[in-house]
mmCIF file of C-alpha atoms in Angstrom:
data_model
loop_
_atom_site.group_PDB
_atom_site.id
_atom_site.type_symbol
_atom_site.label_atom_id
_atom_site.label_comp_id
_atom_site.label_asym_id
_atom_site.label_seq_id
_atom_site.Cartn_x
_atom_site.Cartn_y
_atom_site.Cartn_z
ATOM 1 C CA MET U 1 -118.323 125.204 -39.048
ATOM 2 C CA VAL U 2 -120.481 128.549 -36.704
ATOM 3 C CA LYS U 3 -118.499 125.986 -33.964
ATOM 4 C CA LEU U 4 -115.000 126.093 -35.247
ATOM 5 C CA THR U 5 -115.655 129.288 -35.269
ATOM 6 C CA PHE U 6 -117.152 129.115 -32.343
ATOM 7 C CA ALA U 7 -113.763 127.654 -30.356
ATOM 8 C CA ILE U 8 -110.553 129.645 -32.340
ATOM 9 C CA ALA U 9 -112.778 133.473 -29.984
ATOM 10 C CA VAL U 10 -113.288 131.787 -27.268
ATOM 11 C CA PHE U 11 -109.613 130.733 -27.641
ATOM 12 C CA ALA U 12 -108.209 133.470 -29.038
ATOM 13 C CA GLY U 13 -110.541 135.072 -26.139
ATOM 14 C CA PHE U 14 -107.775 132.669 -23.721
ATOM 15 C CA GLN U 15 -104.765 133.855 -25.152
ATOM 16 C CA VAL U 16 -105.467 137.459 -24.734
ATOM 17 C CA LEU U 17 -106.268 137.929 -20.740
ATOM 18 C CA ILE U 18 -103.360 135.566 -19.968
ATOM 19 C CA PHE U 19 -101.081 138.767 -22.132
ATOM 20 C CA LEU U 20 -103.084 140.973 -20.396
ATOM 21 C CA ALA U 21 -102.129 138.934 -17.278
ATOM 22 C CA GLN U 22 -98.318 138.783 -18.151
ATOM 23 C CA LEU U 23 -97.956 142.337 -18.202
ATOM 24 C CA PHE U 24 -99.017 143.080 -14.969
ATOM 25 C CA THR U 25 -96.842 140.547 -13.831
ATOM 26 C CA THR U 26 -94.377 142.773 -15.639
ATOM 27 C CA TYR U 27 -95.220 145.266 -14.324
ATOM 28 C CA SER U 28 -95.829 144.250 -11.099
ATOM 29 C CA GLN U 29 -91.727 143.410 -10.649
ATOM 30 C CA LEU U 30 -90.481 144.810 -13.169
ATOM 31 C CA ARG U 31 -91.113 148.600 -11.375
ATOM 32 C CA ALA U 32 -90.013 150.871 -8.654
ATOM 33 C CA TYR U 33 -90.448 150.321 -4.794
ATOM 34 C CA VAL U 34 -88.995 152.997 -2.970
ATOM 35 C CA PHE U 35 -90.107 153.317 0.370
ATOM 36 C CA ILE U 36 -89.002 154.605 4.233
ATOM 37 C CA GLU U 37 -85.948 152.038 5.942
ATOM 38 C CA ASP U 38 -85.316 153.623 9.066
ATOM 39 C CA ALA U 39 -85.555 156.880 10.660
ATOM 40 C CA GLU U 40 -83.220 158.356 13.809
ATOM 41 C CA ILE U 41 -83.780 161.801 15.514
ATOM 42 C CA SER U 42 -80.924 164.110 16.890
ATOM 43 C CA ALA U 43 -80.285 166.464 18.223
ATOM 44 C CA ILE U 44 -78.610 169.362 16.209
ATOM 45 C CA ASP U 45 -75.197 169.339 17.813
ATOM 46 C CA GLY U 46 -74.117 166.697 16.594
ATOM 47 C CA LYS U 47 -75.435 163.991 20.265
ATOM 48 C CA ASN U 48 -77.550 161.454 20.272
ATOM 49 C CA ALA U 49 -81.558 161.781 21.832
ATOM 50 C CA THR U 50 -80.447 160.743 25.108
ATOM 51 C CA PRO U 51 -80.970 162.580 28.659
ATOM 52 C CA PRO U 52 -80.223 164.959 29.740
ATOM 53 C CA PHE U 53 -83.085 167.134 27.937
ATOM 54 C CA ASN U 54 -83.490 170.595 28.537
ATOM 55 C CA GLY U 55 -84.474 172.461 25.109
ATOM 56 C CA ALA U 56 -83.103 171.381 22.165
ATOM 57 C CA THR U 57 -83.536 171.627 18.801
ATOM 58 C CA TRP U 58 -84.146 168.492 16.810
ATOM 59 C CA ILE U 59 -83.311 166.673 13.167
ATOM 60 C CA ALA U 60 -84.726 164.097 11.882
ATOM 61 C CA HIS U 61 -82.419 161.494 9.115
ATOM 62 C CA TYR U 62 -83.930 159.060 6.780
ATOM 63 C CA THR U 63 -83.084 156.357 4.476
ATOM 64 C CA VAL U 64 -85.845 156.905 0.943
ATOM 65 C CA LYS U 65 -84.524 152.630 -0.240
ATOM 66 C CA ASN U 66 -85.322 151.585 -3.905
ATOM 67 C CA ALA U 67 -85.979 147.611 -3.742
ATOM 68 C CA GLY U 68 -87.370 147.688 -7.425
ATOM 69 C CA SER U 69 -85.543 146.111 -10.421
ATOM 70 C CA THR U 70 -85.607 149.047 -12.189
ATOM 71 C CA PRO U 71 -84.976 153.012 -11.266
ATOM 72 C CA ALA U 72 -87.263 155.374 -9.337
ATOM 73 C CA HIS U 73 -87.284 158.455 -11.801
ATOM 74 C CA LYS U 74 -87.960 162.357 -10.024
ATOM 75 C CA VAL U 75 -87.894 161.251 -6.807
ATOM 76 C CA LYS U 76 -89.540 164.081 -4.344
ATOM 77 C CA VAL U 77 -89.593 163.973 -1.405
ATOM 78 C CA PHE U 78 -92.079 165.852 1.836
ATOM 79 C CA ASP U 79 -91.522 166.099 5.274
ATOM 80 C CA SER U 80 -91.978 167.976 8.183
ATOM 81 C CA LEU U 81 -91.108 166.883 11.491
ATOM 82 C CA THR U 82 -93.744 167.782 14.468
ATOM 83 C CA VAL U 83 -94.228 168.082 18.412
ATOM 84 C CA GLU U 84 -97.986 166.523 18.803
ATOM 85 C CA ASP U 85 -100.250 164.134 21.317
ATOM 86 C CA TRP U 86 -100.441 160.919 21.138
ATOM 87 C CA PHE U 87 -102.578 159.163 19.576
ATOM 88 C CA PRO U 88 -103.008 162.335 17.342
ATOM 89 C CA GLU U 89 -107.200 163.037 15.519
ATOM 90 C CA LYS U 90 -104.509 164.349 12.234
ATOM 91 C CA LEU U 91 -101.508 163.239 10.949
ATOM 92 C CA PRO U 92 -99.965 166.617 9.680
ATOM 93 C CA ILE U 93 -99.419 167.169 6.393
ATOM 94 C CA PRO U 94 -95.560 167.444 5.124
ATOM 95 C CA THR U 95 -94.998 170.318 3.722
ATOM 96 C CA ALA U 96 -91.022 170.901 2.889
ATOM 97 C CA GLU U 97 -90.153 169.366 -0.946
ATOM 98 C CA ASP U 98 -86.432 167.800 -1.888
ATOM 99 C CA ALA U 99 -85.883 166.763 -4.947
ATOM 100 C CA LEU U 100 -83.556 163.622 -5.174
ATOM 101 C CA GLY U 101 -83.675 163.499 -8.319
ATOM 102 C CA SER U 102 -83.067 160.029 -9.689
ATOM 103 C CA MET U 103 -82.581 155.944 -7.682
ATOM 104 C CA ALA U 104 -80.518 153.271 -8.722
ATOM 105 C CA PRO U 105 -82.639 149.670 -8.782
ATOM 106 C CA SER U 106 -81.786 146.595 -6.256
ATOM 107 C CA GLY U 107 -80.751 148.580 -2.732
ATOM 108 C CA ASP U 108 -80.099 151.789 -3.480
ATOM 109 C CA PHE U 109 -80.686 154.108 -1.257
ATOM 110 C CA ILE U 110 -80.714 158.186 -0.153
ATOM 111 C CA GLU U 111 -79.932 160.025 3.362
ATOM 112 C CA ALA U 112 -81.842 162.533 3.680
ATOM 113 C CA GLU U 113 -83.381 165.033 7.002
ATOM 114 C CA ALA U 114 -86.508 167.098 7.776
ATOM 115 C CA ASP U 115 -85.695 170.225 8.607
ATOM 116 C CA GLU U 116 -84.841 171.200 12.325
ATOM 117 C CA LEU U 117 -87.543 171.445 15.511
ATOM 118 C CA VAL U 118 -86.748 173.963 17.710
ATOM 119 C CA LEU U 119 -88.779 172.652 21.554
ATOM 120 C CA PRO U 120 -88.824 174.576 24.474
ATOM 121 C CA PRO U 121 -88.116 172.595 27.548
ATOM 122 C CA GLN U 122 -90.942 172.461 27.999
ATOM 123 C CA GLU U 123 -91.777 171.091 25.077
ATOM 124 C CA ASN U 124 -88.931 168.515 25.995
ATOM 125 C CA GLY U 125 -90.191 167.307 29.193
ATOM 126 C CA ALA U 126 -93.977 166.134 27.495
ATOM 127 C CA VAL U 127 -91.751 163.820 24.333
ATOM 128 C CA THR U 128 -89.231 162.621 27.499
ATOM 129 C CA ASP U 129 -91.217 161.929 30.337
ATOM 130 C CA LYS U 130 -89.846 158.209 31.570
ATOM 131 C CA THR U 131 -93.279 157.383 33.218
ATOM 132 C CA ASP U 132 -96.407 158.351 31.185
ATOM 133 C CA PRO U 133 -94.973 160.662 27.535
ATOM 134 C CA LYS U 134 -97.692 162.408 27.020
ATOM 135 C CA ARG U 135 -96.835 164.348 23.394
ATOM 136 C CA ALA U 136 -94.639 162.775 21.153
ATOM 137 C CA ILE U 137 -92.145 164.144 17.790
ATOM 138 C CA PHE U 138 -93.871 162.587 14.507
ATOM 139 C CA LEU U 139 -92.099 161.870 10.906
ATOM 140 C CA VAL U 140 -94.033 162.499 8.707
ATOM 141 C CA GLY U 141 -93.953 162.906 4.216
ATOM 142 C CA LYS U 142 -94.790 161.600 0.945
ATOM 143 C CA ILE U 143 -93.134 160.376 -1.590
ATOM 144 C CA PHE U 144 -93.219 160.233 -5.596
ATOM 145 C CA TYR U 145 -91.823 158.877 -8.224
ATOM 146 C CA ARG U 146 -91.863 157.591 -11.431
ATOM 147 C CA ASP U 147 -91.632 154.132 -12.794
ATOM 148 C CA VAL U 148 -90.091 153.081 -15.741
ATOM 149 C CA PHE U 149 -93.691 152.308 -17.938
ATOM 150 C CA TYR U 150 -93.462 156.181 -17.048
ATOM 151 C CA ARG U 151 -96.423 155.590 -14.415
ATOM 152 C CA THR U 152 -96.161 157.901 -10.876
ATOM 153 C CA HIS U 153 -96.234 156.696 -7.853
ATOM 154 C CA ARG U 154 -96.863 157.508 -4.534
ATOM 155 C CA THR U 155 -95.227 156.232 -0.539
ATOM 156 C CA ASP U 156 -96.519 158.077 2.127
ATOM 157 C CA PHE U 157 -94.644 157.233 6.192
ATOM 158 C CA CYS U 158 -95.000 157.989 9.373
ATOM 159 C CA PHE U 159 -92.629 157.542 11.805
ATOM 160 C CA PHE U 160 -92.426 158.928 15.831
ATOM 161 C CA TRP U 161 -89.872 158.938 18.949
ATOM 162 C CA LYS U 162 -91.459 158.924 23.022
ATOM 163 C CA GLY U 163 -88.233 159.538 24.117
ATOM 164 C CA PRO U 164 -85.417 156.840 24.946
ATOM 165 C CA ILE U 165 -86.620 153.750 24.992
ATOM 166 C CA GLY U 166 -83.349 151.045 25.712
ATOM 167 C CA ASP U 167 -79.822 150.866 23.570
ATOM 168 C CA LYS U 168 -81.378 152.244 20.289
ATOM 169 C CA ALA U 169 -82.716 155.208 22.149
ATOM 170 C CA ASP U 170 -82.939 157.497 18.697
ATOM 171 C CA GLN U 171 -84.710 155.490 16.295
ATOM 172 C CA MET U 172 -87.642 156.433 15.358
ATOM 173 C CA SER U 173 -90.553 153.659 14.993
ATOM 174 C CA ALA U 174 -93.176 152.944 11.991
ATOM 175 C CA TYR U 175 -96.424 154.308 13.265
ATOM 176 C CA ASP U 176 -100.053 152.604 13.649
ATOM 177 C CA GLU U 177 -101.130 155.407 10.629
ATOM 178 C CA GLY U 178 -100.249 157.118 7.580
ATOM 179 C CA ASN U 179 -98.313 154.575 6.082
ATOM 180 C CA ASP U 180 -99.086 153.400 2.661
ATOM 181 C CA SER U 181 -98.343 153.236 -1.065
ATOM 182 C CA THR U 182 -99.516 153.435 -4.530
#
């Protein structure tokens, strides 16, 4: 009788483990996944980021996307557009806040933009020197949102632009560091 009771207890324990694994899988499959799909930079006058650069006010436009199966709620984005030395020791801290509200699942997106960045001519030259740019324009940010299970998530992003390259002169690239999510 004791062996039978023990076997039933072990079997029940396995059932609990299976239930917990399925619950974790359900959370992972059904949550929102918010990230930055792409980022572009342009001069404030509406022209593309192409030469000549004679001192400019820059703006970064980026797409916030929910690729998850459920909505994302209370979406907030903190971002900053700054000029830093290439290979910065420490990435800048995002400061500007935008509350985007809720995002529908399965590919819903919101177009966002960072605050303006005004550069004097010498800064533009340091960023756009085609032979050896010493500085870069960085777009850094954090996205906070809540999923349908009331869990809070964060996505960090970092893009850079070191002058026009090829046909996509205004396209920003993802930086090696500063991109993470929870």
